[in-house]
PDB file of C-alpha atoms in Angstrom:
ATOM      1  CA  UNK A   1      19.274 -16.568   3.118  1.00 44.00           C
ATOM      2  CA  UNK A   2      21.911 -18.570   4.627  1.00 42.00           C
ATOM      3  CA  UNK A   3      21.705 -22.001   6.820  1.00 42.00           C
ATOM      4  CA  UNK A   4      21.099 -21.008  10.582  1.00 40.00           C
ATOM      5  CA  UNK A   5      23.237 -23.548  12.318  1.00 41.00           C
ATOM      6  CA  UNK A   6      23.831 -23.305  16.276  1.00 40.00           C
ATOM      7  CA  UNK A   7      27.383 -24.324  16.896  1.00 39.00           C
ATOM      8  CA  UNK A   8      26.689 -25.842  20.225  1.00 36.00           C
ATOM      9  CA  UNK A   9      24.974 -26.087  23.557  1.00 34.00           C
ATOM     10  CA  UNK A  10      28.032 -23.258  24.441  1.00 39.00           C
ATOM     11  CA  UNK A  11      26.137 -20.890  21.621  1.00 37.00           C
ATOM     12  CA  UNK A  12      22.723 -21.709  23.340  1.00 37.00           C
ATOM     13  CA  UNK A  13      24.051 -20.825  27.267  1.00 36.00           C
ATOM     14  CA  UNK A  14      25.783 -17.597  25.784  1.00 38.00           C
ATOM     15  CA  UNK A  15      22.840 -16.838  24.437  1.00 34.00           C
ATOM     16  CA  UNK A  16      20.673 -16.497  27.531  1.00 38.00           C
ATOM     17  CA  UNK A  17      23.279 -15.824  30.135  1.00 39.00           C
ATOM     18  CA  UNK A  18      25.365 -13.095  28.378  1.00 39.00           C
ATOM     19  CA  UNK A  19      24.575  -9.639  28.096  1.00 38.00           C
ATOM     20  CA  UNK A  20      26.004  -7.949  24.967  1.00 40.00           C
ATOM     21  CA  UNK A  21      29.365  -6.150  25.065  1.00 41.00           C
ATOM     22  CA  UNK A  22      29.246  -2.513  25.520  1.00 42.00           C
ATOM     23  CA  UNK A  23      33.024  -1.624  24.074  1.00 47.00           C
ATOM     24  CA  UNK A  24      34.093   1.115  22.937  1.00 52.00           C
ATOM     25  CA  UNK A  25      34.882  -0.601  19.414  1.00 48.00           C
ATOM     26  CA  UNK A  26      31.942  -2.342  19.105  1.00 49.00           C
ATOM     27  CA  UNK A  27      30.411   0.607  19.476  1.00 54.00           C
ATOM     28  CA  UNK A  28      32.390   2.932  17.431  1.00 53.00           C
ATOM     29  CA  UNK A  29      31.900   0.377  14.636  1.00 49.00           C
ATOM     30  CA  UNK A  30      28.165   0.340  14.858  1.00 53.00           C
ATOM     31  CA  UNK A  31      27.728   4.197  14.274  1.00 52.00           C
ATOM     32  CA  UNK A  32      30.741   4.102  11.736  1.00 52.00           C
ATOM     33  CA  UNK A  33      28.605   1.762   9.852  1.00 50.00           C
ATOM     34  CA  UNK A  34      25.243   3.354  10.570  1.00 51.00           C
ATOM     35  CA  UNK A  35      26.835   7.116   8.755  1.00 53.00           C
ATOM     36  CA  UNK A  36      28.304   4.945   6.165  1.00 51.00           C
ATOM     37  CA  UNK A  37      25.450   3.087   5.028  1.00 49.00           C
ATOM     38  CA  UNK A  38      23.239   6.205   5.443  1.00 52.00           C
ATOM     39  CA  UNK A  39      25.652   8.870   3.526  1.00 55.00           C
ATOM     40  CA  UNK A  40      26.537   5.903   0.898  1.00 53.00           C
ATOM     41  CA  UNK A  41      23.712   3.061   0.367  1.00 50.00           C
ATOM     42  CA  UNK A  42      25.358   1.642  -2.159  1.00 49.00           C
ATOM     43  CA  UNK A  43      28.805   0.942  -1.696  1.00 50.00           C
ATOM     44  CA  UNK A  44      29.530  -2.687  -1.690  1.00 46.00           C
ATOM     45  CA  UNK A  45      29.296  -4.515   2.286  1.00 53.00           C
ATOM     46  CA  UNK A  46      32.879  -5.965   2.147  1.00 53.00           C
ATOM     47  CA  UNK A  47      34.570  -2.716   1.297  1.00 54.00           C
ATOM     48  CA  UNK A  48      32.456  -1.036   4.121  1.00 50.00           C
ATOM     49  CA  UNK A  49      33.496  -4.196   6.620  1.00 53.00           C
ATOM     50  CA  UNK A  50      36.973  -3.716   5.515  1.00 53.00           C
ATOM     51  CA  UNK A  51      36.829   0.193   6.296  1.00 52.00           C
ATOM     52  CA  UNK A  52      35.403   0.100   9.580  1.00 49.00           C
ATOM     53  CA  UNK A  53      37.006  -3.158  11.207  1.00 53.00           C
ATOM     54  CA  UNK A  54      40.546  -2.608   9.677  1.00 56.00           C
ATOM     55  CA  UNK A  55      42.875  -2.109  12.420  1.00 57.00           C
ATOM     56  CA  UNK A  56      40.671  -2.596  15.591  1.00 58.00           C
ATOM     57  CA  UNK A  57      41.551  -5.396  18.187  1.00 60.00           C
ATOM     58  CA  UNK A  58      38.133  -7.696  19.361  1.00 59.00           C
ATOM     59  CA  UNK A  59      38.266  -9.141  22.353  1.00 62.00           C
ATOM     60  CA  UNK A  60      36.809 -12.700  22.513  1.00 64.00           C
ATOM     61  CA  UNK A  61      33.528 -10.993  24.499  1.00 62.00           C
ATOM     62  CA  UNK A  62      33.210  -8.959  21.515  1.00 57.00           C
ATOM     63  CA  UNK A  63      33.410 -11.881  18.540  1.00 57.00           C
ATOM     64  CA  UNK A  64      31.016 -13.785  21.553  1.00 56.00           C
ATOM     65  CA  UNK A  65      28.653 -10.940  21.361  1.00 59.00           C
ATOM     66  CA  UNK A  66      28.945 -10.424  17.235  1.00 58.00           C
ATOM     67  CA  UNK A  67      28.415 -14.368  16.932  1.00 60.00           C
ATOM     68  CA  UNK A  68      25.157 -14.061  19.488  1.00 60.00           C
ATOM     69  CA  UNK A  69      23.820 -10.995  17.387  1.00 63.00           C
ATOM     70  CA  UNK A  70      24.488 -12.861  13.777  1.00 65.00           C
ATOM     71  CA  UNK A  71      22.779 -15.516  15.191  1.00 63.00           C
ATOM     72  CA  UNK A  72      19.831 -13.774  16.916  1.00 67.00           C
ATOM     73  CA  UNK A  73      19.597 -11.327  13.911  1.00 73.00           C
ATOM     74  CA  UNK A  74      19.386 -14.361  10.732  1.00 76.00           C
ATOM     75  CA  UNK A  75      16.639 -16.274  13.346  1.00 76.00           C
ATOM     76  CA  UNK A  76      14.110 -13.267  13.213  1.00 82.00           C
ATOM     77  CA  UNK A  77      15.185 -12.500   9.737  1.00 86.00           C
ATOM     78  CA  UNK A  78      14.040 -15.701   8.658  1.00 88.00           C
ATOM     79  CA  UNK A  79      10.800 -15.463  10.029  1.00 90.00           C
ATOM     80  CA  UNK A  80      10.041 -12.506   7.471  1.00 93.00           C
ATOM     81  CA  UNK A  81      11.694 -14.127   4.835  1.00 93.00           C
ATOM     82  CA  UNK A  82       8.971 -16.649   5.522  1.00 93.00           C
ATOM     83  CA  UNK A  83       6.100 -14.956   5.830  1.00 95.00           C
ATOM     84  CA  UNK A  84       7.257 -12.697   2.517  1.00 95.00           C
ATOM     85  CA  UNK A  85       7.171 -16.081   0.781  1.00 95.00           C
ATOM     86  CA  UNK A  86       3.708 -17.065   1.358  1.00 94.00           C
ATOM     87  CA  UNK A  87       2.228 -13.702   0.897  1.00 96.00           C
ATOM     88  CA  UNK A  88       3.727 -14.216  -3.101  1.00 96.00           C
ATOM     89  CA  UNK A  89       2.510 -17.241  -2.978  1.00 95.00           C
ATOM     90  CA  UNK A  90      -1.121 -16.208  -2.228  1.00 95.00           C
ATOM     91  CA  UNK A  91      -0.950 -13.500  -4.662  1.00 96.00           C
ATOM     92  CA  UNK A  92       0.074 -15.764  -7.477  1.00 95.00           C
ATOM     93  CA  UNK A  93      -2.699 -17.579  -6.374  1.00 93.00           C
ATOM     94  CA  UNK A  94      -5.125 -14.823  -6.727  1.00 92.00           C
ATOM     95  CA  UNK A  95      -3.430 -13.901  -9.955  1.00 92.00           C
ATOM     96  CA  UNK A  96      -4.670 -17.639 -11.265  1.00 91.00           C
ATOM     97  CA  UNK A  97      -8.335 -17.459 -10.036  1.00 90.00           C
ATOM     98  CA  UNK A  98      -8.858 -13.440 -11.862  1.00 86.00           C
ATOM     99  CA  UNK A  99      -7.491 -15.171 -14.883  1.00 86.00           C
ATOM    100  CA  UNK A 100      -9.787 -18.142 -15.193  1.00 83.00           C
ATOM    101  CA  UNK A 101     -12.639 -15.713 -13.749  1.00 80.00           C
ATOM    102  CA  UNK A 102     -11.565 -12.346 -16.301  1.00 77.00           C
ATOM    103  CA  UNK A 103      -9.786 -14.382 -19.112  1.00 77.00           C
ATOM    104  CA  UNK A 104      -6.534 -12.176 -18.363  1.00 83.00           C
ATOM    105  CA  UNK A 105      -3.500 -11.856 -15.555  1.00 87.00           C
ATOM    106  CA  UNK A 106      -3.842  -8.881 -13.835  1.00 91.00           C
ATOM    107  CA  UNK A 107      -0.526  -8.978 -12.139  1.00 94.00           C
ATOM    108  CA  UNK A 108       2.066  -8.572 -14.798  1.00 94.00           C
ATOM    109  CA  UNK A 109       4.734  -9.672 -12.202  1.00 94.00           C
ATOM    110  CA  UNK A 110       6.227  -9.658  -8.300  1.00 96.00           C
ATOM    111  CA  UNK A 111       9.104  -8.570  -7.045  1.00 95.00           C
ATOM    112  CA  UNK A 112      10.376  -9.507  -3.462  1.00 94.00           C
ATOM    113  CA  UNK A 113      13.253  -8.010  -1.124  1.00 93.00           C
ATOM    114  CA  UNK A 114      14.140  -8.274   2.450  1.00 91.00           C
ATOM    115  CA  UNK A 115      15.628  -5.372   4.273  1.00 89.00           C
ATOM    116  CA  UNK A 116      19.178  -5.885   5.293  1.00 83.00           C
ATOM    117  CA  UNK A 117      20.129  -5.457   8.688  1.00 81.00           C
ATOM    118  CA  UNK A 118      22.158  -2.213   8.034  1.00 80.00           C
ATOM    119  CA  UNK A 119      19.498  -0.746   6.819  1.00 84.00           C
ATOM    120  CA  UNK A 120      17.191  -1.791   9.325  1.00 85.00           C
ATOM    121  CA  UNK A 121      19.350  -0.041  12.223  1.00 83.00           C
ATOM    122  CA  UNK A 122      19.933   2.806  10.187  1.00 85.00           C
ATOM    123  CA  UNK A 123      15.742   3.326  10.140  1.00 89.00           C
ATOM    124  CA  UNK A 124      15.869   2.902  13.612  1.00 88.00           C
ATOM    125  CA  UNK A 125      18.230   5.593  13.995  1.00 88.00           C
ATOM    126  CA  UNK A 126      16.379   7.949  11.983  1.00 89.00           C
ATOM    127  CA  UNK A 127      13.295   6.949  13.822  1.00 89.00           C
ATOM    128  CA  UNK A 128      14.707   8.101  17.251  1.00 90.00           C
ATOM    129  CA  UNK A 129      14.249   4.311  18.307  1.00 90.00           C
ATOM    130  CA  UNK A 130      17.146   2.069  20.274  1.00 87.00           C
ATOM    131  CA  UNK A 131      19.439  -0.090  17.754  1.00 83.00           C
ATOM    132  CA  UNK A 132      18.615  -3.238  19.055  1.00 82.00           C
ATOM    133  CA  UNK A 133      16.860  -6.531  17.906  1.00 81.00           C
ATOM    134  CA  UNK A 134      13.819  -5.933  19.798  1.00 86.00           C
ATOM    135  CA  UNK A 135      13.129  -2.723  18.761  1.00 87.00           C
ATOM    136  CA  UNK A 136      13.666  -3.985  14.660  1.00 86.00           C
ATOM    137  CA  UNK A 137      10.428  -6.404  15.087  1.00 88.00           C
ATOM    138  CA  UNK A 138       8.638  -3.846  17.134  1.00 90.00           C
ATOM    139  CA  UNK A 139       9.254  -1.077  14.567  1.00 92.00           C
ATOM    140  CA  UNK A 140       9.902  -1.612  11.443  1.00 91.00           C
ATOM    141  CA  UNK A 141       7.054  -2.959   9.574  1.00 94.00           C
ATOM    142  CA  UNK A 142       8.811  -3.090   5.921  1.00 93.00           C
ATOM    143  CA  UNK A 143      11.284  -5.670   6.254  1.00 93.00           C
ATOM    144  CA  UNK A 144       9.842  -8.145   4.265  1.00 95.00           C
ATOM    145  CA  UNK A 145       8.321  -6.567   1.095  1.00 96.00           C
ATOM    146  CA  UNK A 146       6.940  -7.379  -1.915  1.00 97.00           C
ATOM    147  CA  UNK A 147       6.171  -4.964  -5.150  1.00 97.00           C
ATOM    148  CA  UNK A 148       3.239  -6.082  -7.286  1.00 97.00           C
ATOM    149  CA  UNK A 149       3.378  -4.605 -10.787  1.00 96.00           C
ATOM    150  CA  UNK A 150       0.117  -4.818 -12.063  1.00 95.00           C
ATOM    151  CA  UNK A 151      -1.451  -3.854 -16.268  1.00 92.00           C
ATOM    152  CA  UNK A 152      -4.168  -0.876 -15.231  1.00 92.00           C
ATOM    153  CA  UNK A 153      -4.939   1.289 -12.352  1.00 93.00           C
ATOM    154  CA  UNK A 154      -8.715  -0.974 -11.429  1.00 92.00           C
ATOM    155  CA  UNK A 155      -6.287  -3.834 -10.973  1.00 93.00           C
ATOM    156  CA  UNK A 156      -4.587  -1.682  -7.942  1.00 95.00           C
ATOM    157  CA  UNK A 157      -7.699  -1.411  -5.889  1.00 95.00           C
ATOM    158  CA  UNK A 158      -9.444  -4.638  -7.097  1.00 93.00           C
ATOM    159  CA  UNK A 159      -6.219  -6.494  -5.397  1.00 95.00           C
ATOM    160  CA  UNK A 160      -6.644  -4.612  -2.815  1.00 95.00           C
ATOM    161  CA  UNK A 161      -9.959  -5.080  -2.342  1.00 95.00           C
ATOM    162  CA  UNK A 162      -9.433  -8.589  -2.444  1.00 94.00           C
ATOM    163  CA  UNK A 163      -7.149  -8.727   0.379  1.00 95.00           C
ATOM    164  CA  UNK A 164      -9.202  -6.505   2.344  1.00 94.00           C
ATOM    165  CA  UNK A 165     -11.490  -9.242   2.655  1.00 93.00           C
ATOM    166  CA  UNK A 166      -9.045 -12.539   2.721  1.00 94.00           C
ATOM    167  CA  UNK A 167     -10.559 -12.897   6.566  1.00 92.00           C
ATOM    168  CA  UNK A 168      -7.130 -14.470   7.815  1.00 93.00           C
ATOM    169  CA  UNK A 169      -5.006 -11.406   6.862  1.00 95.00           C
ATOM    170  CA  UNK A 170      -4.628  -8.186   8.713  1.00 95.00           C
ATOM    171  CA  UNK A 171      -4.622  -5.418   7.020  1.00 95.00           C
ATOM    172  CA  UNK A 172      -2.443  -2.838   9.138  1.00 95.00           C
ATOM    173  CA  UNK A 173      -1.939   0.218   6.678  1.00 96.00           C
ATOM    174  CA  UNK A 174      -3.081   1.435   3.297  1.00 97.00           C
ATOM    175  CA  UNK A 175      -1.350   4.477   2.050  1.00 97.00           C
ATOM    176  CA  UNK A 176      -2.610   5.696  -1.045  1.00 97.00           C
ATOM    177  CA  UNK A 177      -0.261   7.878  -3.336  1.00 96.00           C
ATOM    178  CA  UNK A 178      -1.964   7.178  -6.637  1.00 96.00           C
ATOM    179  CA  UNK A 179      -5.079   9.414  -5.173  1.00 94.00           C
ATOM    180  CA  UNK A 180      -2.852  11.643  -3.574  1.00 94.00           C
ATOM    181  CA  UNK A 181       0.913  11.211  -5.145  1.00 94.00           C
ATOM    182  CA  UNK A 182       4.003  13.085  -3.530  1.00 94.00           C
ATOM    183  CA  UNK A 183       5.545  15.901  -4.393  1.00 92.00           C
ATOM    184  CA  UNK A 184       7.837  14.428  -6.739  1.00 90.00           C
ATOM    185  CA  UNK A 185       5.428  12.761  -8.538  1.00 92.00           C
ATOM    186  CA  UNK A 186       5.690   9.134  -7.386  1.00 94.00           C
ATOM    187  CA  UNK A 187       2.590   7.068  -7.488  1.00 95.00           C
ATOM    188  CA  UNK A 188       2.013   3.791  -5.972  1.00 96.00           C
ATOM    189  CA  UNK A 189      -0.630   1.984  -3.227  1.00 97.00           C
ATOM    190  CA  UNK A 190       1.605   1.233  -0.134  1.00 97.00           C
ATOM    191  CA  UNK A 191       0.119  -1.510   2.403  1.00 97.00           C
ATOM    192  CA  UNK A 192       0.957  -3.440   5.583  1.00 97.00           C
ATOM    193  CA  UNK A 193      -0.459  -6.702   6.400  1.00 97.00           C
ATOM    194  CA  UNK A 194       0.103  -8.940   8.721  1.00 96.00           C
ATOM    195  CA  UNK A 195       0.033 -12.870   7.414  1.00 96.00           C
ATOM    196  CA  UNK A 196      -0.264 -15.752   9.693  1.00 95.00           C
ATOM    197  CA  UNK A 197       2.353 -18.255   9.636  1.00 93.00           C
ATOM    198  CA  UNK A 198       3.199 -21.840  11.115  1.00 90.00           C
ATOM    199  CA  UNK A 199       6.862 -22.243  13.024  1.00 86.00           C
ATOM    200  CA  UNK A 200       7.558 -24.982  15.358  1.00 85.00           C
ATOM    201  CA  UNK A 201       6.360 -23.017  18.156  1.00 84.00           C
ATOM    202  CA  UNK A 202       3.306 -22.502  16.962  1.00 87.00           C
ATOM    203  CA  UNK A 203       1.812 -19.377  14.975  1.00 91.00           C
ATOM    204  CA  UNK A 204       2.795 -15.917  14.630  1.00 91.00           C
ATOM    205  CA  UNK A 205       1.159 -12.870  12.725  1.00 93.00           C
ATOM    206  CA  UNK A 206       4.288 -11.293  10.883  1.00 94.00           C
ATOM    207  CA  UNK A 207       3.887  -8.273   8.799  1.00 96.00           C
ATOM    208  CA  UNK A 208       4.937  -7.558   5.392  1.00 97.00           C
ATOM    209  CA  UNK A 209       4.498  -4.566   3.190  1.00 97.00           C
ATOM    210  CA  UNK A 210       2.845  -4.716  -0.472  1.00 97.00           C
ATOM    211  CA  UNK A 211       3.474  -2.089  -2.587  1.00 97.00           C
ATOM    212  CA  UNK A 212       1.230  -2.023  -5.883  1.00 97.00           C
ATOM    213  CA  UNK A 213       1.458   0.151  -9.086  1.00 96.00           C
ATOM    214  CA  UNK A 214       1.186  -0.458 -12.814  1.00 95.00           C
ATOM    215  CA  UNK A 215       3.591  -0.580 -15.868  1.00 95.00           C
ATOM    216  CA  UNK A 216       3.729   2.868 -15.800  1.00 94.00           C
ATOM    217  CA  UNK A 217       4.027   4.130 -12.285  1.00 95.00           C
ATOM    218  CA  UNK A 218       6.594   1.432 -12.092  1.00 94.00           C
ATOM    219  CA  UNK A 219       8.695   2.781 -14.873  1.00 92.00           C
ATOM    220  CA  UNK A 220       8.768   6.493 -13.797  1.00 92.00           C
ATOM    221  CA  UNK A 221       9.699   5.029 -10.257  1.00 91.00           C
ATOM    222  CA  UNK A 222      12.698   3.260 -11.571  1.00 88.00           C
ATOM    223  CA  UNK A 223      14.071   6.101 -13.500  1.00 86.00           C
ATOM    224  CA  UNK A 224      13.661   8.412 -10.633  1.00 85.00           C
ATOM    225  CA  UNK A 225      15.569   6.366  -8.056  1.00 79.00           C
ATOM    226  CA  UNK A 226      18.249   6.541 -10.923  1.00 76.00           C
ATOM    227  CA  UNK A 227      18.357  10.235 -11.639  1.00 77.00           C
ATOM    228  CA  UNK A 228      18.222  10.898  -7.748  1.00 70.00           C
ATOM    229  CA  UNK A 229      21.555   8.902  -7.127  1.00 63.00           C
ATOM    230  CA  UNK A 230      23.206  10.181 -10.240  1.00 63.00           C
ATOM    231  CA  UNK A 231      22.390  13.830  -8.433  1.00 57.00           C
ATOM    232  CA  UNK A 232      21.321  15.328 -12.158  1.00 53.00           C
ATOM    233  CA  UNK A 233      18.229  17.380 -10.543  1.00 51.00           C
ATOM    234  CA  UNK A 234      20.101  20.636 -11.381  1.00 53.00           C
ATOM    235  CA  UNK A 235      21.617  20.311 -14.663  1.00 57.00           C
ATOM    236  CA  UNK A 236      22.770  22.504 -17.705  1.00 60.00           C
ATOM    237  CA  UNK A 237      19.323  24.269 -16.778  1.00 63.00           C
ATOM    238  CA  UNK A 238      17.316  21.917 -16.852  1.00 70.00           C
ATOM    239  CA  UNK A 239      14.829  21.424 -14.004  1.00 76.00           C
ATOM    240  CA  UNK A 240      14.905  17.456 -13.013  1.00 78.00           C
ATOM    241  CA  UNK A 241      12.697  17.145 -10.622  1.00 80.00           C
ATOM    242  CA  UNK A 242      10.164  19.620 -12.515  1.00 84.00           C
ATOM    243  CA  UNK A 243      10.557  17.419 -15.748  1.00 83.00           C
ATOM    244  CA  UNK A 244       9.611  14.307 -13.152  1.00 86.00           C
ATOM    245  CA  UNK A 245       6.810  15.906 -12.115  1.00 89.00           C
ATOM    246  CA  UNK A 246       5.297  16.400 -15.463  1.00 89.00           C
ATOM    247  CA  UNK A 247       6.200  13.253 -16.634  1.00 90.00           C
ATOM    248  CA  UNK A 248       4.107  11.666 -13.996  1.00 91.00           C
ATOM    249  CA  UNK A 249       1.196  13.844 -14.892  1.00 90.00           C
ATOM    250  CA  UNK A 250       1.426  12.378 -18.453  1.00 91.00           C
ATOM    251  CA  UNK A 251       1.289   8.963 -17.178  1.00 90.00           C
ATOM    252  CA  UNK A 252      -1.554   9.627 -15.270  1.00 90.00           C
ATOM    253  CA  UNK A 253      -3.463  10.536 -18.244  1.00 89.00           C
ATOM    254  CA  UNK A 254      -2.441   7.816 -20.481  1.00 88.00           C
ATOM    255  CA  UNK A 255      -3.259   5.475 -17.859  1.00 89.00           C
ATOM    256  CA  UNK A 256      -6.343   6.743 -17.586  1.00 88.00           C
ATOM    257  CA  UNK A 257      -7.446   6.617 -21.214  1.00 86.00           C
ATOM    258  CA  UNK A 258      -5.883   2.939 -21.784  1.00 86.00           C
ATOM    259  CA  UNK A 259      -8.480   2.066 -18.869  1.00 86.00           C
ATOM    260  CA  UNK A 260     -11.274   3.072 -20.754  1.00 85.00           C
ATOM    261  CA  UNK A 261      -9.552   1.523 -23.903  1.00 82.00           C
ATOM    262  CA  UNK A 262      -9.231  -1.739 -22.133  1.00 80.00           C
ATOM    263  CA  UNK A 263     -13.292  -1.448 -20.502  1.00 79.00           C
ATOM    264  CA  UNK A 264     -13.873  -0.874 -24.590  1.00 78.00           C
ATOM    265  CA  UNK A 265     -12.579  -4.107 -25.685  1.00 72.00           C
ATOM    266  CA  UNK A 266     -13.955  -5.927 -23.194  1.00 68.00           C
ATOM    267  CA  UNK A 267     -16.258  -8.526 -25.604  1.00 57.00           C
ATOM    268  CA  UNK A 268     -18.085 -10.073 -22.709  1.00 53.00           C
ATOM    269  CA  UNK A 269     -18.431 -10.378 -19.129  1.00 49.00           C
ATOM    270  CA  UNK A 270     -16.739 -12.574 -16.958  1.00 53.00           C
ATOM    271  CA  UNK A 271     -17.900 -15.932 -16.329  1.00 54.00           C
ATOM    272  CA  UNK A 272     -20.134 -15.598 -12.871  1.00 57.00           C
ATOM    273  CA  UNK A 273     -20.699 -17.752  -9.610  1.00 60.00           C
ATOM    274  CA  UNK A 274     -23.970 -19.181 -10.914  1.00 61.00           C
ATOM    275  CA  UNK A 275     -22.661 -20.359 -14.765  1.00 58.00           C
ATOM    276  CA  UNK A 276     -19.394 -22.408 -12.851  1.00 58.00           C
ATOM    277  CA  UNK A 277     -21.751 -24.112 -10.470  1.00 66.00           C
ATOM    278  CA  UNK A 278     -23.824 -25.098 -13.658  1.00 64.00           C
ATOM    279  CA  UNK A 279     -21.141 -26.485 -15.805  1.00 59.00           C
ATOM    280  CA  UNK A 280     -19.871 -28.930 -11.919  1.00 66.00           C
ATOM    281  CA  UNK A 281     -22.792 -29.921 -12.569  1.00 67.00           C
ATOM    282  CA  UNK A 282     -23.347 -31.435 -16.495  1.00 65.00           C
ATOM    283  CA  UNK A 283     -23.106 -34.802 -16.697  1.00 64.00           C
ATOM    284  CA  UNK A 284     -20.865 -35.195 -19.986  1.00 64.00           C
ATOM    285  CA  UNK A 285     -21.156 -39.197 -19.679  1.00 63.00           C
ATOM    286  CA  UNK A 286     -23.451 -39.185 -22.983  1.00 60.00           C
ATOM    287  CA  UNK A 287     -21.482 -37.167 -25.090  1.00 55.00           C
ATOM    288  CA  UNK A 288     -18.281 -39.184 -24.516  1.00 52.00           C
ATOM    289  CA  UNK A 289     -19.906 -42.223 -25.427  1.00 51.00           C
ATOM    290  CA  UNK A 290     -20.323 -44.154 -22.206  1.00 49.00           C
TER     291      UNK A 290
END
């Protein structure tokens, strides 16, 4: 995320005395580059900039309100970026304690994003809500996400579970599409929670979304998003989508039987609460020969 650096008291006043511009090409350039990002998601964000800003005049008001907005947006942004940080960090965390507790990591890896602020507005649009700053952190609850990828489908709900009761975190929203996937066949645990964190001005509950899902659901996720943006779901007469479908329905069932493979090899239980206070407590000073 790049450096946030206020160019000068003049920044600060324009800031809270200016209202933003209302021009026509301002304007025109915002829902020129809400259609583009929503009809082409992937096209590259300098060859979109060049498209939609070639040839129109800015006034100084305008580049004042653009450099007010940049400004504005990358202060909030950073806030999530923040709070999306520590949330990882108290995962890996968690990841540590089930592996000295279970003698295995259940979390076979993280992935992190942050939204970018096309995409943001463009969510607001289809939302029905106002384009504006406000309305992203009063909205949009996925900006800062993280996708937990974890061996089995237990380890979804015990991470869950253990969240649940982490009594500083809020837990906002649980969607559950492993019990009841969509119609194309995607399967993952979608939450919201909302993490305190510490800023100069004190502390502030920001929310991030967790997605978690196995090897598996993970997999069949990926190579959906790629057959959907390749547009293959009706070709040489073959049913894409169909094929998805049952593919996830395999999954399902293989998951489920390497679940009970993995309860079978299980050799012994866990170490408990009562056997780690015992072993604080040996006094190991004879043995080593004091």
């Amino acid at each position: 995320m790049p450096e946030i650096r206020p160019k000068s008291r003049q920044l600060g006043r324009r800031i809270q005395g200016q209202s933003m511009s209302n021009s026509s090409v301002l304007s025109e350039i915002l829902t020129g580059a809400t259609a583009a990002y929503h009809q082409h998601p992937h096209v590259a964000t300098a060859a979109v900039k060049r498209t939609l800003t070639q040839g129109r005049l800015l006034t100084s008001s305008d580049i004042d309100s653009l450099t007010v907005l940049e400004f504005a947006a990358q202060d909030i942004l950073q806030k999530y970026h923040a709070a999306m940080r520590q949330m990882e960090t108290r995962l890996e965390t968690l990841d540590q304690d089930l592996k000295l507790r279970q003698s295995r990591n259940p979390i076979h890896h993280i992935e992190s994003r942050m939204k970018s602020v096309p995409s943001i507005f463009e969510k607001l649009g289809r939302y029905g809500k106002s384009q504006t700053l406000d309305s992203m952190e009063r909205y949009i609850m996925d900006i800062a996400g993280l996708r937990v990828i974890v061996s089995y489908v237990q380890d979804v709900y015990d991470i869950l579970h253990y969240l649940e009761h982490q009594d500083d975190l809020e837990v906002v929203a649980v969607k559950d599409y492993i019990k009841n996937p969509k119609p194309n066949g995607y399967r993952s645990l979608h939450m919201i929670v909302r993490i305190p964190v510490y800023f100069l001005n004190g502390r502030q509950s920001v929310p991030v979304e967790i997605q978690i899902r196995t090897i598996a659901m993970d997999f069949w996720a990926s190579l959906e998003h790629d057959l959907k943006y390749k547009a293959v779901f009706e070709t040489s007469g073959l049913d894409v989508g169909e094929e998805l479908r049952r593919c996830s329905a395999i999954i399902e069932e293989v998951e489920e039987r390497m679940q009970v493979l993995a309860r079978a090899l299980e050799q012994e239980a866990p170490v408990g609460t009562h056997e780690m206070d015992a072993a604080r407590k040996m006094d190991l000073s004879e043995g080593l020969g004091a």
